[in-house]
PDB file of C-alpha atoms in Angstrom:
ATOM      1  CA  MET X 319     203.182 -95.501 -96.107  1.00 56.00           C
ATOM      2  CA  SER X 320     202.415 -95.712 -92.554  1.00 60.00           C
ATOM      3  CA  ILE X 321     198.997 -95.475 -91.096  1.00 63.00           C
ATOM      4  CA  THR X 322     198.599 -93.392 -88.060  1.00 61.00           C
ATOM      5  CA  LEU X 323     195.823 -94.147 -85.690  1.00 52.00           C
ATOM      6  CA  PRO X 324     194.136 -91.346 -83.884  1.00 56.00           C
ATOM      7  CA  VAL X 325     195.241 -90.998 -80.332  1.00 52.00           C
ATOM      8  CA  ILE X 326     192.430 -91.693 -77.903  1.00 56.00           C
ATOM      9  CA  ASN X 327     192.558 -89.662 -74.811  1.00 60.00           C
ATOM     10  CA  ALA X 328     192.803 -92.145 -71.913  1.00 59.00           C
ATOM     11  CA  ARG X 329     190.745 -89.858 -69.668  1.00 71.00           C
ATOM     12  CA  ILE X 330     187.543 -90.060 -71.731  1.00 74.00           C
ATOM     13  CA  PRO X 331     186.537 -93.611 -70.660  1.00 76.00           C
ATOM     14  CA  ILE X 332     187.174 -92.704 -67.005  1.00 81.00           C
ATOM     15  CA  GLN X 333     185.104 -89.516 -67.313  1.00 81.00           C
ATOM     16  CA  LEU X 334     182.308 -91.413 -69.039  1.00 81.00           C
ATOM     17  CA  GLY X 335     182.351 -94.050 -66.287  1.00 82.00           C
ATOM     18  CA  LEU X 336     182.185 -91.392 -63.582  1.00 83.00           C
ATOM     19  CA  LEU X 337     179.326 -89.650 -65.396  1.00 84.00           C
ATOM     20  CA  ILE X 338     177.354 -92.895 -65.588  1.00 88.00           C
ATOM     21  CA  ALA X 339     178.092 -93.672 -61.920  1.00 86.00           C
ATOM     22  CA  GLY X 340     176.926 -90.189 -60.920  1.00 86.00           C
ATOM     23  CA  PHE X 341     173.734 -90.624 -62.928  1.00 86.00           C
ATOM     24  CA  VAL X 342     173.055 -93.990 -61.244  1.00 88.00           C
ATOM     25  CA  VAL X 343     173.588 -92.412 -57.798  1.00 88.00           C
ATOM     26  CA  LEU X 344     171.264 -89.517 -58.694  1.00 88.00           C
ATOM     27  CA  VAL X 345     168.517 -91.870 -59.908  1.00 88.00           C
ATOM     28  CA  THR X 346     168.913 -94.057 -56.803  1.00 89.00           C
ATOM     29  CA  MET X 347     168.652 -91.034 -54.500  1.00 90.00           C
ATOM     30  CA  SER X 348     165.575 -89.758 -56.341  1.00 88.00           C
ATOM     31  CA  LEU X 349     163.835 -93.125 -56.119  1.00 87.00           C
ATOM     32  CA  SER X 350     164.760 -93.394 -52.426  1.00 88.00           C
ATOM     33  CA  SER X 351     163.340 -89.937 -51.796  1.00 87.00           C
ATOM     34  CA  LEU X 352     160.082 -90.842 -53.532  1.00 87.00           C
ATOM     35  CA  TRP X 353     159.823 -94.019 -51.475  1.00 89.00           C
ATOM     36  CA  LEU X 354     160.489 -92.103 -48.236  1.00 87.00           C
ATOM     37  CA  VAL X 355     157.814 -89.513 -49.095  1.00 86.00           C
ATOM     38  CA  HIS X 356     155.345 -92.320 -49.773  1.00 83.00           C
ATOM     39  CA  GLU X 357     156.196 -94.023 -46.462  1.00 85.00           C
ATOM     40  CA  ALA X 358     155.886 -90.715 -44.573  1.00 85.00           C
ATOM     41  CA  ASP X 359     152.437 -90.146 -46.124  1.00 80.00           C
ATOM     42  CA  ARG X 360     151.358 -93.659 -45.167  1.00 86.00           C
ATOM     43  CA  ALA X 361     152.627 -93.206 -41.613  1.00 83.00           C
ATOM     44  CA  SER X 362     150.831 -89.855 -41.356  1.00 86.00           C
ATOM     45  CA  GLU X 363     147.588 -91.491 -42.470  1.00 85.00           C
ATOM     46  CA  GLU X 364     148.018 -94.215 -39.847  1.00 87.00           C
ATOM     47  CA  VAL X 365     148.655 -91.637 -37.121  1.00 87.00           C
ATOM     48  CA  ALA X 366     145.609 -89.616 -38.188  1.00 89.00           C
ATOM     49  CA  HIS X 367     143.473 -92.774 -38.159  1.00 88.00           C
ATOM     50  CA  THR X 368     144.752 -93.712 -34.694  1.00 89.00           C
ATOM     51  CA  LEU X 369     143.948 -90.246 -33.383  1.00 91.00           C
ATOM     52  CA  GLU X 370     140.475 -90.466 -34.903  1.00 94.00           C
ATOM     53  CA  VAL X 371     139.889 -93.856 -33.242  1.00 92.00           C
ATOM     54  CA  ASN X 372     141.142 -92.550 -29.890  1.00 93.00           C
ATOM     55  CA  ALA X 373     138.877 -89.495 -30.151  1.00 94.00           C
ATOM     56  CA  ALA X 374     135.879 -91.739 -30.854  1.00 95.00           C
ATOM     57  CA  ILE X 375     136.739 -93.971 -27.879  1.00 94.00           C
ATOM     58  CA  VAL X 376     137.044 -90.973 -25.550  1.00 95.00           C
ATOM     59  CA  THR X 377     133.789 -89.521 -26.914  1.00 96.00           C
ATOM     60  CA  TYR X 378     132.090 -92.881 -26.312  1.00 95.00           C
ATOM     61  CA  GLN X 379     133.288 -92.844 -22.722  1.00 95.00           C
ATOM     62  CA  GLY X 380     132.146 -89.218 -22.355  1.00 95.00           C
ATOM     63  CA  ALA X 381     128.666 -90.050 -23.619  1.00 96.00           C
ATOM     64  CA  LEU X 382     128.363 -92.836 -21.057  1.00 96.00           C
ATOM     65  CA  ARG X 383     129.530 -90.504 -18.303  1.00 95.00           C
ATOM     66  CA  ARG X 384     127.006 -87.880 -19.443  1.00 96.00           C
ATOM     67  CA  ALA X 385     124.189 -90.410 -19.197  1.00 96.00           C
ATOM     68  CA  GLU X 386     125.422 -91.451 -15.765  1.00 95.00           C
ATOM     69  CA  SER X 387     125.747 -87.837 -14.629  1.00 95.00           C
ATOM     70  CA  GLY X 388     122.230 -86.977 -15.812  1.00 96.00           C
ATOM     71  CA  GLN X 389     120.832 -89.994 -14.010  1.00 96.00           C
ATOM     72  CA  ARG X 390     122.712 -89.103 -10.823  1.00 94.00           C
ATOM     73  CA  GLY X 391     121.447 -85.519 -10.949  1.00 95.00           C
ATOM     74  CA  PHE X 392     117.883 -86.766 -11.293  1.00 96.00           C
ATOM     75  CA  LEU X 393     118.273 -89.280  -8.457  1.00 95.00           C
ATOM     76  CA  LEU X 394     119.691 -86.616  -6.144  1.00 93.00           C
ATOM     77  CA  THR X 395     117.293 -83.802  -6.940  1.00 94.00           C
ATOM     78  CA  GLY X 396     114.236 -85.406  -8.491  1.00 93.00           C
ATOM     79  CA  ASP X 397     114.397 -82.678 -11.153  1.00 94.00           C
ATOM     80  CA  PRO X 398     113.440 -84.193 -14.527  1.00 95.00           C
ATOM     81  CA  ALA X 399     115.614 -81.606 -16.305  1.00 95.00           C
ATOM     82  CA  TYR X 400     118.594 -83.820 -15.489  1.00 95.00           C
ATOM     83  CA  LEU X 401     117.066 -86.573 -17.574  1.00 96.00           C
ATOM     84  CA  ASN X 402     117.842 -84.515 -20.685  1.00 96.00           C
ATOM     85  CA  ASP X 403     121.553 -85.145 -20.160  1.00 95.00           C
ATOM     86  CA  TYR X 404     120.791 -88.794 -19.483  1.00 96.00           C
ATOM     87  CA  GLU X 405     118.882 -89.108 -22.764  1.00 96.00           C
ATOM     88  CA  ILE X 406     121.484 -87.149 -24.753  1.00 96.00           C
ATOM     89  CA  GLY X 407     124.282 -89.341 -23.422  1.00 96.00           C
ATOM     90  CA  ARG X 408     122.333 -92.518 -24.102  1.00 95.00           C
ATOM     91  CA  ARG X 409     121.443 -91.472 -27.651  1.00 96.00           C
ATOM     92  CA  ARG X 410     124.996 -90.314 -28.343  1.00 96.00           C
ATOM     93  CA  LEU X 411     126.353 -93.703 -27.253  1.00 94.00           C
ATOM     94  CA  GLY X 412     124.531 -95.394 -30.115  1.00 91.00           C
ATOM     95  CA  GLU X 413     125.760 -92.862 -32.645  1.00 93.00           C
ATOM     96  CA  ILE X 414     129.362 -93.068 -31.491  1.00 94.00           C
ATOM     97  CA  GLN X 415     129.259 -96.853 -31.258  1.00 94.00           C
ATOM     98  CA  ALA X 416     128.343 -97.097 -34.937  1.00 93.00           C
ATOM     99  CA  GLU X 417     131.130 -94.663 -35.864  1.00 94.00           C
ATOM    100  CA  LEU X 418     133.635 -96.477 -33.660  1.00 94.00           C
ATOM    101  CA  GLU X 419     132.731 -99.874 -35.128  1.00 94.00           C
ATOM    102  CA  GLN X 420     133.359 -98.512 -38.607  1.00 94.00           C
ATOM    103  CA  LEU X 421     136.674 -96.907 -37.601  1.00 93.00           C
ATOM    104  CA  ILE X 422     138.067-100.062 -35.987  1.00 93.00           C
ATOM    105  CA  SER X 423     136.717-102.537 -38.542  1.00 93.00           C
ATOM    106  CA  ASP X 424     140.267-102.989 -39.892  1.00 92.00           C
ATOM    107  CA  ASN X 425     141.633-104.005 -36.471  1.00 92.00           C
ATOM    108  CA  PRO X 426     140.395-107.381 -35.164  1.00 93.00           C
ATOM    109  CA  GLN X 427     141.928-106.793 -31.713  1.00 93.00           C
ATOM    110  CA  GLN X 428     140.007-103.538 -31.271  1.00 93.00           C
ATOM    111  CA  VAL X 429     136.814-105.124 -32.583  1.00 93.00           C
ATOM    112  CA  GLY X 430     137.218-107.900 -30.004  1.00 93.00           C
ATOM    113  CA  LYS X 431     137.757-105.403 -27.197  1.00 93.00           C
ATOM    114  CA  LEU X 432     134.706-103.405 -28.224  1.00 93.00           C
ATOM    115  CA  ARG X 433     132.633-106.602 -28.354  1.00 94.00           C
ATOM    116  CA  MET X 434     133.757-107.311 -24.782  1.00 92.00           C
ATOM    117  CA  VAL X 435     132.766-103.853 -23.536  1.00 93.00           C
ATOM    118  CA  LEU X 436     129.322-103.676 -25.177  1.00 94.00           C
ATOM    119  CA  PRO X 437     127.557-106.057 -22.749  1.00 94.00           C
ATOM    120  CA  ALA X 438     128.962-104.105 -19.796  1.00 93.00           C
ATOM    121  CA  VAL X 439     127.742-100.847 -21.353  1.00 95.00           C
ATOM    122  CA  GLN X 440     124.297-102.329 -21.868  1.00 94.00           C
ATOM    123  CA  HIS X 441     124.309-103.581 -18.280  1.00 93.00           C
ATOM    124  CA  LYS X 442     125.266-100.089 -17.070  1.00 95.00           C
ATOM    125  CA  LEU X 443     122.526 -98.478 -19.171  1.00 95.00           C
ATOM    126  CA  ASP X 444     119.981-100.961 -17.808  1.00 95.00           C
ATOM    127  CA  GLU X 445     121.093-100.145 -14.258  1.00 95.00           C
ATOM    128  CA  LEU X 446     120.797 -96.409 -14.932  1.00 96.00           C
ATOM    129  CA  GLN X 447     117.310 -96.851 -16.387  1.00 96.00           C
ATOM    130  CA  GLN X 448     116.176 -99.110 -13.541  1.00 96.00           C
ATOM    131  CA  ALA X 449     117.221 -96.546 -10.916  1.00 96.00           C
ATOM    132  CA  ILE X 450     115.353 -93.804 -12.808  1.00 96.00           C
ATOM    133  CA  ILE X 451     112.219 -95.949 -13.002  1.00 96.00           C
ATOM    134  CA  LEU X 452     112.387 -96.681  -9.272  1.00 95.00           C
ATOM    135  CA  LYS X 453     112.857 -92.965  -8.477  1.00 95.00           C
ATOM    136  CA  GLN X 454     109.945 -91.965 -10.717  1.00 95.00           C
ATOM    137  CA  ALA X 455     107.734 -94.583  -9.039  1.00 95.00           C
ATOM    138  CA  GLY X 456     108.601 -93.190  -5.613  1.00 94.00           C
ATOM    139  CA  ARG X 457     110.361 -96.392  -4.577  1.00 94.00           C
ATOM    140  CA  GLU X 458     113.257 -94.597  -2.888  1.00 93.00           C
ATOM    141  CA  THR X 459     114.369 -97.497  -0.705  1.00 94.00           C
ATOM    142  CA  GLU X 460     114.669 -99.872  -3.663  1.00 95.00           C
ATOM    143  CA  MET X 461     116.397 -97.199  -5.730  1.00 94.00           C
ATOM    144  CA  GLN X 462     118.928 -96.563  -2.965  1.00 93.00           C
ATOM    145  CA  GLY X 463     119.480-100.290  -2.567  1.00 93.00           C
ATOM    146  CA  LEU X 464     120.209-100.597  -6.282  1.00 92.00           C
ATOM    147  CA  VAL X 465     122.678 -97.703  -6.173  1.00 91.00           C
ATOM    148  CA  ARG X 466     124.343 -99.020  -3.004  1.00 92.00           C
ATOM    149  CA  SER X 467     124.712-102.510  -4.483  1.00 93.00           C
ATOM    150  CA  ASN X 468     127.637-101.152  -6.533  1.00 89.00           C
ATOM    151  CA  THR X 469     126.348-102.970  -9.608  1.00 89.00           C
ATOM    152  CA  GLY X 470     126.680 -99.780 -11.628  1.00 88.00           C
ATOM    153  CA  LEU X 471     130.096 -98.991 -10.162  1.00 89.00           C
ATOM    154  CA  ASP X 472     131.377-102.464 -10.984  1.00 90.00           C
ATOM    155  CA  ALA X 473     130.029-102.209 -14.533  1.00 90.00           C
ATOM    156  CA  MET X 474     131.596 -98.772 -14.990  1.00 92.00           C
ATOM    157  CA  ASN X 475     134.967 -99.987 -13.693  1.00 92.00           C
ATOM    158  CA  GLN X 476     134.850-102.907 -16.124  1.00 92.00           C
ATOM    159  CA  ILE X 477     133.945-100.552 -18.972  1.00 93.00           C
ATOM    160  CA  LEU X 478     136.700 -98.086 -18.108  1.00 93.00           C
ATOM    161  CA  ALA X 479     139.310-100.858 -17.911  1.00 93.00           C
ATOM    162  CA  GLN X 480     138.315-102.073 -21.367  1.00 92.00           C
ATOM    163  CA  ILE X 481     138.286 -98.532 -22.765  1.00 93.00           C
ATOM    164  CA  LEU X 482     141.749 -97.952 -21.339  1.00 92.00           C
ATOM    165  CA  ALA X 483     142.911-101.170 -23.039  1.00 91.00           C
ATOM    166  CA  MET X 484     141.450 -99.932 -26.322  1.00 92.00           C
ATOM    167  CA  LEU X 485     143.207 -96.570 -25.950  1.00 91.00           C
ATOM    168  CA  SER X 486     146.556 -98.170 -25.182  1.00 88.00           C
ATOM    169  CA  ASP X 487     146.208-100.452 -28.224  1.00 79.00           C
TER     170      ASP X 487
END
């Protein structure tokens, strides 16, 4: 009596191997896709944060310019209505500064740059206020001397250079 063994089709192990390899490739591609989606979301969040920081920096600069513009209008015309813009700009600076500090708290370089610009901003605000006080007191010659000293211009140039550095960061 002879025993016959069943004939195993030689193609089955090859097909099974290809099926497993295909499954591994499919799983790898799926995991790669999930990782790429996660990275794209993270990058989008970083871009949105950067745009938010840049908008706050530009708004900060705009508030300072509004205060300066209101002061200039008052100095030129003597019309106290211009002081409204001065006060709005000055008040807005404080609000935006707090927002900006919170937005950049995760970036030590930006925090350092803001810390460098704050004394110049305070100096500029003091100069604006001093010129207004002199104008209100009728001390035109002293007011003009203060404006012509370029103290405010120098402070503003320093501020703008630092703001530009913050924007390019």
